[in-house]
PDB file of N, CA, C and O in Angstrom:
ATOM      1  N   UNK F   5     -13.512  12.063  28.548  1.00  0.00           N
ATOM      2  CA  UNK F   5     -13.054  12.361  27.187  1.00  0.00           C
ATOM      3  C   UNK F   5     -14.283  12.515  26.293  1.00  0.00           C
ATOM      4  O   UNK F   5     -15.218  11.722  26.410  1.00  0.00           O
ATOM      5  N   UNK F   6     -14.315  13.646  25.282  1.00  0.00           N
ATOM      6  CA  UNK F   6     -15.826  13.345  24.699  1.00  0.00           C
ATOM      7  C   UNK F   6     -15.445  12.639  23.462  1.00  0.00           C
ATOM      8  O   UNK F   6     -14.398  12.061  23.172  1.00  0.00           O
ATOM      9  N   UNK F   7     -16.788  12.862  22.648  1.00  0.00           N
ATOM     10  CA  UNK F   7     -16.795  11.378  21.595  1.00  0.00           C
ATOM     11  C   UNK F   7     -15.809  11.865  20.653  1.00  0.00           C
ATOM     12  O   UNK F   7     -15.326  10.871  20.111  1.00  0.00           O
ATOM     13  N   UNK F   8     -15.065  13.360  20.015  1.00  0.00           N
ATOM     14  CA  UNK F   8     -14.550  13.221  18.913  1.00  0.00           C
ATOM     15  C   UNK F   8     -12.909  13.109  19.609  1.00  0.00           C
ATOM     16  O   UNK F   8     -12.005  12.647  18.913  1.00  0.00           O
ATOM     17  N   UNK F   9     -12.664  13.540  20.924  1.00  0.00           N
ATOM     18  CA  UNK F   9     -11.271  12.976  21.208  1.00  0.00           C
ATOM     19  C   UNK F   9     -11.130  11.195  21.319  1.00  0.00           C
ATOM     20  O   UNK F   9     -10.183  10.438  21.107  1.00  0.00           O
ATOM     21  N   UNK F  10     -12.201  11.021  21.648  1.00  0.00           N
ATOM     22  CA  UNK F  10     -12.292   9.382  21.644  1.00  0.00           C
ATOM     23  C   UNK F  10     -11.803   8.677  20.537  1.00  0.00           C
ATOM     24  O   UNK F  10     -10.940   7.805  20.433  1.00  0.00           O
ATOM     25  N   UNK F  11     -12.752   9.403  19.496  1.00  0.00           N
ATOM     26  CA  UNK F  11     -12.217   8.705  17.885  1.00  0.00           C
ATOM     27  C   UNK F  11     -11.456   9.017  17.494  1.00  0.00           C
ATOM     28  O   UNK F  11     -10.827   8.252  16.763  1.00  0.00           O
ATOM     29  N   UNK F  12     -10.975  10.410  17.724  1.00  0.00           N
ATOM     30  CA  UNK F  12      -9.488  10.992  17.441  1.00  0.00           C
ATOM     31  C   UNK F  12      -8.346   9.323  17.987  1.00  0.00           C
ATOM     32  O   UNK F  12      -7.618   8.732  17.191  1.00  0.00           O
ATOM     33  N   UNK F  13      -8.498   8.992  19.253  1.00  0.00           N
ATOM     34  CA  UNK F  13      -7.612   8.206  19.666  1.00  0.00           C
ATOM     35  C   UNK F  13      -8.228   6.611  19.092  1.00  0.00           C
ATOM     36  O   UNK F  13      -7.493   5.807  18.519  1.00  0.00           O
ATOM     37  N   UNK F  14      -9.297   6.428  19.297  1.00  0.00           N
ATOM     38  CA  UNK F  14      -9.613   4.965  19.003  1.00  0.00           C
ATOM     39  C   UNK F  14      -9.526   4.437  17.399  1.00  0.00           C
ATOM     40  O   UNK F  14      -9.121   3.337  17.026  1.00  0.00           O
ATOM     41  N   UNK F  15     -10.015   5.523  16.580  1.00  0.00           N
ATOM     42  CA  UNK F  15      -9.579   5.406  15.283  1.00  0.00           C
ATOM     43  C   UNK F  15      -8.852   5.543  14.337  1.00  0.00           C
ATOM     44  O   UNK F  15      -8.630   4.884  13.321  1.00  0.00           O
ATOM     45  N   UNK F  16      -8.327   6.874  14.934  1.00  0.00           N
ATOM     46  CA  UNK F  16      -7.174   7.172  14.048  1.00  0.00           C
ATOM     47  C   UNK F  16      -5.781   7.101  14.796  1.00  0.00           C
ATOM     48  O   UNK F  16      -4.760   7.500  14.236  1.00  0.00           O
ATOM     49  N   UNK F  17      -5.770   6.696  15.797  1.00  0.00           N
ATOM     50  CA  UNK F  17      -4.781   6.286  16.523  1.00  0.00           C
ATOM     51  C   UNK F  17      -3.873   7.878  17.458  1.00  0.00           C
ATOM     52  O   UNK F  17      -3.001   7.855  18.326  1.00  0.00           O
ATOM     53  N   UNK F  18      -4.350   8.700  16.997  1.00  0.00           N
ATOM     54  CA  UNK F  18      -3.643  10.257  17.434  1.00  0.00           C
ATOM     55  C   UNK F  18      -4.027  10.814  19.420  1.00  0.00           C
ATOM     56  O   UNK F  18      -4.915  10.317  20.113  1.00  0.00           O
ATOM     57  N   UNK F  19      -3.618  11.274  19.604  1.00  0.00           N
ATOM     58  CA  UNK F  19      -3.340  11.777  20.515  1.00  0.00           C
ATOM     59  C   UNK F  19      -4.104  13.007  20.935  1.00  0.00           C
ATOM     60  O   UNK F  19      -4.988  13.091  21.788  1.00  0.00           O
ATOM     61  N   UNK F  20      -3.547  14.019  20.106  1.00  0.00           N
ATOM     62  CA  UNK F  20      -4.079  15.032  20.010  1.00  0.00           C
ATOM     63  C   UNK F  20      -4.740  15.496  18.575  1.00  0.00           C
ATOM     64  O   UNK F  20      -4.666  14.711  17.630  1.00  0.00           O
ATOM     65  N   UNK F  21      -5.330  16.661  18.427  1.00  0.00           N
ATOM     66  CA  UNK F  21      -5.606  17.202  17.321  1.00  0.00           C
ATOM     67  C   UNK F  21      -4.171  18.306  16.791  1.00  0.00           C
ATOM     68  O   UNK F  21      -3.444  18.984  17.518  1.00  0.00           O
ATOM     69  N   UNK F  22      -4.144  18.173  15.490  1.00  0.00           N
ATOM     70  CA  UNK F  22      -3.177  19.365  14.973  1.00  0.00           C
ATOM     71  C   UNK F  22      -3.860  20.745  14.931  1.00  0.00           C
ATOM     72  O   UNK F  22      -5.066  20.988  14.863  1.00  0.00           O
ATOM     73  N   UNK F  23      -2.864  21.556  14.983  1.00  0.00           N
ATOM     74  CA  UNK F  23      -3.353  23.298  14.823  1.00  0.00           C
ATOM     75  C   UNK F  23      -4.802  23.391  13.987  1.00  0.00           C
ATOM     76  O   UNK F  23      -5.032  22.853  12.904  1.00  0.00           O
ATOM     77  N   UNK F  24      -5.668  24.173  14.735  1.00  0.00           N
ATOM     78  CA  UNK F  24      -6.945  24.571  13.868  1.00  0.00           C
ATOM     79  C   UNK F  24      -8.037  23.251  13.594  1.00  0.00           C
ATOM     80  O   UNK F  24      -9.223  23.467  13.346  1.00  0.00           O
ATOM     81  N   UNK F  25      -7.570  22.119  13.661  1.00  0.00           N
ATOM     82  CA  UNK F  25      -8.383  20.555  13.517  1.00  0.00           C
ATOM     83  C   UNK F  25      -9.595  20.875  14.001  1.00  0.00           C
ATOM     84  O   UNK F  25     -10.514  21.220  13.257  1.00  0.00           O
ATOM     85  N   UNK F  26      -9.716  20.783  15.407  1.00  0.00           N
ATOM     86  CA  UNK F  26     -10.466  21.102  16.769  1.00  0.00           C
ATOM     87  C   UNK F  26     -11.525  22.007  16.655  1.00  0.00           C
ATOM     88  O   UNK F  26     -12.693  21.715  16.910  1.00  0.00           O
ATOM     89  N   UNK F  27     -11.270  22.722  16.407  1.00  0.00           N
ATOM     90  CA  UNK F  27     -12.209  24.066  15.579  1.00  0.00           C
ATOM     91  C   UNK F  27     -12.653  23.603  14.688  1.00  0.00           C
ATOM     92  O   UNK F  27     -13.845  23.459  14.959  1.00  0.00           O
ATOM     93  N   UNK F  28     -12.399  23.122  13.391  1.00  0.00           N
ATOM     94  CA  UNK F  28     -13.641  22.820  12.098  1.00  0.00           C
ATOM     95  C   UNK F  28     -14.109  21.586  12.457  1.00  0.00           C
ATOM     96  O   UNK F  28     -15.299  21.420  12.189  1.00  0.00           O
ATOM     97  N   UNK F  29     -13.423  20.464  13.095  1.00  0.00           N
ATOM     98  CA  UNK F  29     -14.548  19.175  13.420  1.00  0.00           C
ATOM     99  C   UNK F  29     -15.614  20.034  14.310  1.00  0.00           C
ATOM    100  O   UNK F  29     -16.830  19.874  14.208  1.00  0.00           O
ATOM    101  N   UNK F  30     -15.090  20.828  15.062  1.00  0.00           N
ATOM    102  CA  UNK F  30     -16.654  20.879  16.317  1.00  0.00           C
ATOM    103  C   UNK F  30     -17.380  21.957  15.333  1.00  0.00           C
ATOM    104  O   UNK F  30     -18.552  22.140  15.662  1.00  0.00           O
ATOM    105  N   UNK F  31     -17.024  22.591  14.385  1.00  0.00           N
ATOM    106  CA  UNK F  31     -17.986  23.445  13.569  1.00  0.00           C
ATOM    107  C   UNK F  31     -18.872  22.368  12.181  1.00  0.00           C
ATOM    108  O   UNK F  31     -20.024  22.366  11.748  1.00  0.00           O
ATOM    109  N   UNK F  32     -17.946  21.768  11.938  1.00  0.00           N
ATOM    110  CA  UNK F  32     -18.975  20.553  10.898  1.00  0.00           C
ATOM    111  C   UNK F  32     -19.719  20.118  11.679  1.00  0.00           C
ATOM    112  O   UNK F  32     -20.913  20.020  11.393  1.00  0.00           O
ATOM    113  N   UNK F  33     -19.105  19.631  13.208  1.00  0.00           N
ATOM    114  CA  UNK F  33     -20.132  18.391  13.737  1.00  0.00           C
ATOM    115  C   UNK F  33     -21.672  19.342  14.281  1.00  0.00           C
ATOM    116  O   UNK F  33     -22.786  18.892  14.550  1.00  0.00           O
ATOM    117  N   UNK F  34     -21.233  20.604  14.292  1.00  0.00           N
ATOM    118  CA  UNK F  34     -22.116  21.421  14.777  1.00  0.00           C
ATOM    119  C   UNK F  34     -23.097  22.218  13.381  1.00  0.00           C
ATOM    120  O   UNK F  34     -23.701  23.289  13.429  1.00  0.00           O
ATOM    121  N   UNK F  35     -22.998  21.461  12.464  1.00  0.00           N
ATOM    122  CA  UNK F  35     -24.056  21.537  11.165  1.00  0.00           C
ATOM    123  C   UNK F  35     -23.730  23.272  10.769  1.00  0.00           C
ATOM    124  O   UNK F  35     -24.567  24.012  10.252  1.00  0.00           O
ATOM    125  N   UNK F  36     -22.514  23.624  11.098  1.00  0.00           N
ATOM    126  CA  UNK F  36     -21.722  25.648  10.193  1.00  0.00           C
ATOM    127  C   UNK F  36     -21.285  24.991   9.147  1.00  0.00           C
ATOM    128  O   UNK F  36     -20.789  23.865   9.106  1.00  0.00           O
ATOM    129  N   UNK F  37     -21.583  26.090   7.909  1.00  0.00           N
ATOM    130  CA  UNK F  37     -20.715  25.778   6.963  1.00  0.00           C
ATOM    131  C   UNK F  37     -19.435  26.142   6.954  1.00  0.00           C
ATOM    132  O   UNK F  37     -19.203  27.347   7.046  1.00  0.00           O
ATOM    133  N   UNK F  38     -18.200  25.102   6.829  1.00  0.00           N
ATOM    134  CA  UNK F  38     -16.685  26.122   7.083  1.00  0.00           C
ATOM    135  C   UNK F  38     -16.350  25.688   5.575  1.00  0.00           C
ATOM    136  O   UNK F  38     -16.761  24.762   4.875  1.00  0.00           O
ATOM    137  N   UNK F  39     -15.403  26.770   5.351  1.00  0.00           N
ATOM    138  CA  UNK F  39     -14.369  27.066   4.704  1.00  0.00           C
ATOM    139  C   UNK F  39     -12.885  26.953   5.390  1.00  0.00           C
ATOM    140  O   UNK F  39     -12.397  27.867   6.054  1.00  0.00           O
ATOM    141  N   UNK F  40     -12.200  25.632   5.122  1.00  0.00           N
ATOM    142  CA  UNK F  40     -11.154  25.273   5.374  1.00  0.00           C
ATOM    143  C   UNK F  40      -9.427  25.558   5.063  1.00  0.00           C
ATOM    144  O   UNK F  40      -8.607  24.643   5.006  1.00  0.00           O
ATOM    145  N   UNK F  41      -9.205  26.540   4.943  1.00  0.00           N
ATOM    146  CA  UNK F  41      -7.886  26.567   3.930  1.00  0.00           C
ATOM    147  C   UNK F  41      -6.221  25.750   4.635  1.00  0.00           C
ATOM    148  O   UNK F  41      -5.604  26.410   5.470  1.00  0.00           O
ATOM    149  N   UNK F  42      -5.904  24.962   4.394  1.00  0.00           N
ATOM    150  CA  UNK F  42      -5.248  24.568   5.314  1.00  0.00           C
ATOM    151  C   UNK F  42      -3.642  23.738   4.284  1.00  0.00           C
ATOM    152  O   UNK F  42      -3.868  23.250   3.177  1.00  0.00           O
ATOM    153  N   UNK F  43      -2.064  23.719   4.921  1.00  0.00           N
ATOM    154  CA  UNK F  43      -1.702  23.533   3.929  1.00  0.00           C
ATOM    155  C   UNK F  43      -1.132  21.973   3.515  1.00  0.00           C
ATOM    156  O   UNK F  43      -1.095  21.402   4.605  1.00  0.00           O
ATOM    157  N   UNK F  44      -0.792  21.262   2.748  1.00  0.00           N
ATOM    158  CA  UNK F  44      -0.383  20.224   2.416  1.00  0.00           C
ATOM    159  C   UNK F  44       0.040  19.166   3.875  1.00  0.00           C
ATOM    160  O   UNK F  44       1.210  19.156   4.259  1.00  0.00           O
ATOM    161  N   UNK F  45      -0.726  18.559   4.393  1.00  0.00           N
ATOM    162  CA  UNK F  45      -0.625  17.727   5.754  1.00  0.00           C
ATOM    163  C   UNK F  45      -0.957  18.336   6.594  1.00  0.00           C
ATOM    164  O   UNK F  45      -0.510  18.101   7.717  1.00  0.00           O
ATOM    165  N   UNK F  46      -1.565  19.014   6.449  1.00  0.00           N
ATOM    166  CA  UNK F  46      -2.248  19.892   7.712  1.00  0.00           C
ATOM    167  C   UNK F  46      -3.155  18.614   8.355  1.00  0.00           C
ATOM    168  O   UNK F  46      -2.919  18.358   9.535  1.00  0.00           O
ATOM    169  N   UNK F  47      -4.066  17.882   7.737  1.00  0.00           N
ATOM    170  CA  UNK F  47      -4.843  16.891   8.328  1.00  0.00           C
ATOM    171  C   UNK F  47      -6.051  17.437   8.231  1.00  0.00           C
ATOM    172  O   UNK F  47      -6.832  17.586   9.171  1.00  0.00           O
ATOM    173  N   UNK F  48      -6.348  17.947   6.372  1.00  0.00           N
ATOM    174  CA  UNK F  48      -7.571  18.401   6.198  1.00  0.00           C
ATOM    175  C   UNK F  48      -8.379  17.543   6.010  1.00  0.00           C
ATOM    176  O   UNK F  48      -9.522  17.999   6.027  1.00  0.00           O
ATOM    177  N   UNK F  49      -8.295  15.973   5.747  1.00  0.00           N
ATOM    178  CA  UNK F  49      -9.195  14.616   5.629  1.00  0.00           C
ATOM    179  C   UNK F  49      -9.486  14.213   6.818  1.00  0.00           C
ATOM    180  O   UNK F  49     -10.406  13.397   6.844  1.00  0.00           O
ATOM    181  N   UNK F  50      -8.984  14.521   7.922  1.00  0.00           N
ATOM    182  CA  UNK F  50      -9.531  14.228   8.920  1.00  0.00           C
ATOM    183  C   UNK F  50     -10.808  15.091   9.858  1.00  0.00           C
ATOM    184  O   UNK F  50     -11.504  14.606  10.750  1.00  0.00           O
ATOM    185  N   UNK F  51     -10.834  16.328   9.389  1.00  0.00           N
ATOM    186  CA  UNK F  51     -11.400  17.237   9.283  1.00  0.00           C
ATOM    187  C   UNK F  51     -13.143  17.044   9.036  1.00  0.00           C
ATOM    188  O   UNK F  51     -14.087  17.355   9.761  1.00  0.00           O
ATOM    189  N   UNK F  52     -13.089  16.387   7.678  1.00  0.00           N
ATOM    190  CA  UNK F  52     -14.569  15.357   7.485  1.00  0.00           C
ATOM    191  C   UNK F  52     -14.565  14.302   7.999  1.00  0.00           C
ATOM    192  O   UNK F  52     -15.643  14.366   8.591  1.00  0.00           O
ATOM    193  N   UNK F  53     -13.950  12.842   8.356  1.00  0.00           N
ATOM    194  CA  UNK F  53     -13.920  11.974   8.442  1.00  0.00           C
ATOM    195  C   UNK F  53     -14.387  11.793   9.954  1.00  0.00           C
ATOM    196  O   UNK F  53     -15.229  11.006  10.386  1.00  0.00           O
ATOM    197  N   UNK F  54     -13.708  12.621  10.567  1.00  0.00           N
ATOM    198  CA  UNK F  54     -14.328  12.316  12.054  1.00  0.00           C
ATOM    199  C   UNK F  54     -15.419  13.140  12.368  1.00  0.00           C
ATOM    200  O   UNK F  54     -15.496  13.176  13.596  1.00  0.00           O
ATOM    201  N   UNK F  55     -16.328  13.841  11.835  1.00  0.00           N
ATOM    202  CA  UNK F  55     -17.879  14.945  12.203  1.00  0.00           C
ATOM    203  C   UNK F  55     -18.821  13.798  11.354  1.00  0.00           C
ATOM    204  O   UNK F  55     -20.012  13.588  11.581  1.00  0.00           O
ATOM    205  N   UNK F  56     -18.027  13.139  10.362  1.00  0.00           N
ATOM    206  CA  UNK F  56     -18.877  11.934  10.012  1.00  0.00           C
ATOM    207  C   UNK F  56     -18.759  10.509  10.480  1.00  0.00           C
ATOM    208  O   UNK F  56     -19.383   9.512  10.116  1.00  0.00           O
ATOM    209  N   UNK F  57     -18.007  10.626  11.186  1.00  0.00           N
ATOM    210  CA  UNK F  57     -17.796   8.820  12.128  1.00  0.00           C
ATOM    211  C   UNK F  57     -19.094   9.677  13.686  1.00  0.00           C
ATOM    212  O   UNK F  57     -19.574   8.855  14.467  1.00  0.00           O
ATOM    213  N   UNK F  58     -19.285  10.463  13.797  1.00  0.00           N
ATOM    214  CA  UNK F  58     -19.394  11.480  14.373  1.00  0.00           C
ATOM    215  C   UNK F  58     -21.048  11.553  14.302  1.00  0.00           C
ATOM    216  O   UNK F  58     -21.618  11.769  15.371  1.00  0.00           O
ATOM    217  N   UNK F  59     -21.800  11.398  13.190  1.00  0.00           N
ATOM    218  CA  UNK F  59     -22.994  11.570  12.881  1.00  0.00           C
ATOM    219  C   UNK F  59     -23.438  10.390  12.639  1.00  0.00           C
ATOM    220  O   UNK F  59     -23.051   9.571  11.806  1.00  0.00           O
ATOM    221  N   UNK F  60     -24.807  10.294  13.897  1.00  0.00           N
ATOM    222  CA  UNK F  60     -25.393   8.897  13.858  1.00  0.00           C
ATOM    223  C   UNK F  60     -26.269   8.759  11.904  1.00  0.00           C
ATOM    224  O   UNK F  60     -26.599   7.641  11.507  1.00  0.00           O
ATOM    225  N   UNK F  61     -26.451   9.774  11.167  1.00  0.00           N
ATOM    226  CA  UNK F  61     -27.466   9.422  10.292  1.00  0.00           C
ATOM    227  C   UNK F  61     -27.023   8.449   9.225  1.00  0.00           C
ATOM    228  O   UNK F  61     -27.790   7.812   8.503  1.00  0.00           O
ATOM    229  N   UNK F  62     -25.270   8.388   9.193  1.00  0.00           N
ATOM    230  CA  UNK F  62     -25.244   7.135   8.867  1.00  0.00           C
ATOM    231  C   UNK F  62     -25.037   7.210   7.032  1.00  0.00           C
ATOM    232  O   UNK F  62     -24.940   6.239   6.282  1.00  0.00           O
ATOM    233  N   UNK F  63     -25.019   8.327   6.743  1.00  0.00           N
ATOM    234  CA  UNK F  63     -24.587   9.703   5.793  1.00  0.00           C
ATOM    235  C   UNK F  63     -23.924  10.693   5.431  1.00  0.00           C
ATOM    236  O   UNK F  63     -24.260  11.807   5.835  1.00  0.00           O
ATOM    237  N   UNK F  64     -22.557  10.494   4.380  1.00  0.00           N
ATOM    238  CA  UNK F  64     -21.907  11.679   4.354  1.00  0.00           C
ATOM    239  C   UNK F  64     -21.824  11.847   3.244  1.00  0.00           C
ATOM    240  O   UNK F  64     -21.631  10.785   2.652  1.00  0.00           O
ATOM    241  N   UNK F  65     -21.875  12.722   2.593  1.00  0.00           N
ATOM    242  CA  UNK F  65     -21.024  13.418   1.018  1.00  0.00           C
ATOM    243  C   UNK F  65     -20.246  14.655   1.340  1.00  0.00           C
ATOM    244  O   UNK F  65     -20.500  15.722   1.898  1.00  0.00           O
ATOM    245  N   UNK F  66     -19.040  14.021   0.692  1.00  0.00           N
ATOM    246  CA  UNK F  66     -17.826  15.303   0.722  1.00  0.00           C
ATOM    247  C   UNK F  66     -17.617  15.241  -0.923  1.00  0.00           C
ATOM    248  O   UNK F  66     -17.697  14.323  -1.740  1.00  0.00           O
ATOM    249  N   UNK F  67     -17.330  16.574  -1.013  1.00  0.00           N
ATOM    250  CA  UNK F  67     -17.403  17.179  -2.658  1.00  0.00           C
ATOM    251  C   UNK F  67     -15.903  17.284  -3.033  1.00  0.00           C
ATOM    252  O   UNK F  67     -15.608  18.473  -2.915  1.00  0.00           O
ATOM    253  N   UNK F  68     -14.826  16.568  -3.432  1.00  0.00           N
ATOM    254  CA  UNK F  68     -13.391  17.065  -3.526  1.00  0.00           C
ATOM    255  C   UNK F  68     -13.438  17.774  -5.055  1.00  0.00           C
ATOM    256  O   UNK F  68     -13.973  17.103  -5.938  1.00  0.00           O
ATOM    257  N   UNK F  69     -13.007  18.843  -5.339  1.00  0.00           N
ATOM    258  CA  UNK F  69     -12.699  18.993  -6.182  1.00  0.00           C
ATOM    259  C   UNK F  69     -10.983  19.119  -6.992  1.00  0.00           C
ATOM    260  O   UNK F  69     -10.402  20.031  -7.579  1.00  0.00           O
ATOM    261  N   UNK F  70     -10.634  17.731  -6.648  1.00  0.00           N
ATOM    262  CA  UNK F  70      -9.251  17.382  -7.059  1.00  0.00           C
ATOM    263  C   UNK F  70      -9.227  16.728  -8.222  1.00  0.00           C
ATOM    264  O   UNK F  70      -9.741  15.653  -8.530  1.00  0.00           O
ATOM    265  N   UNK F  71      -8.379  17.715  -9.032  1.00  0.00           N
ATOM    266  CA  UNK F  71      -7.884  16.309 -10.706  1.00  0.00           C
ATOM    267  C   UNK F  71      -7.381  15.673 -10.390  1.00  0.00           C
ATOM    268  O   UNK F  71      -6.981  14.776 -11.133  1.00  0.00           O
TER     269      UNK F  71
END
């Protein structure tokens, strides 16, 4: 199993990834800039959360721009 299905299961308790997930974690964890559009529960927070459980430097900033 590699490390982000691992944390997929050890941390967030899931199984699998949802539609499209899979693709932008391995493109964040792989230092691309993405553009995400995805809709209401899609599981766009998980999206950052695991390319940064993910990165030994131990460093993340995510920019939300939500009121």
């Amino acid at each position: 199993m590699d490390r982000a299905a691992s944390l997929l299961s050890d941390v967030f308790g899931f199984n699998a990834f949802r539609p499209g997930q899979r693709d932008i974690v391995d493109a964040v964890a792989g230092d691309q800039n993405v553009l995400a559009i995805m809709p209401t529960g899609g599981g766009k927070s998980l999206c950052y959360q695991l390319p940064a459980l993910m990165d030994d430097s131990g460093l993340t900033v995510v920019i939300s721009p939500l009121i």
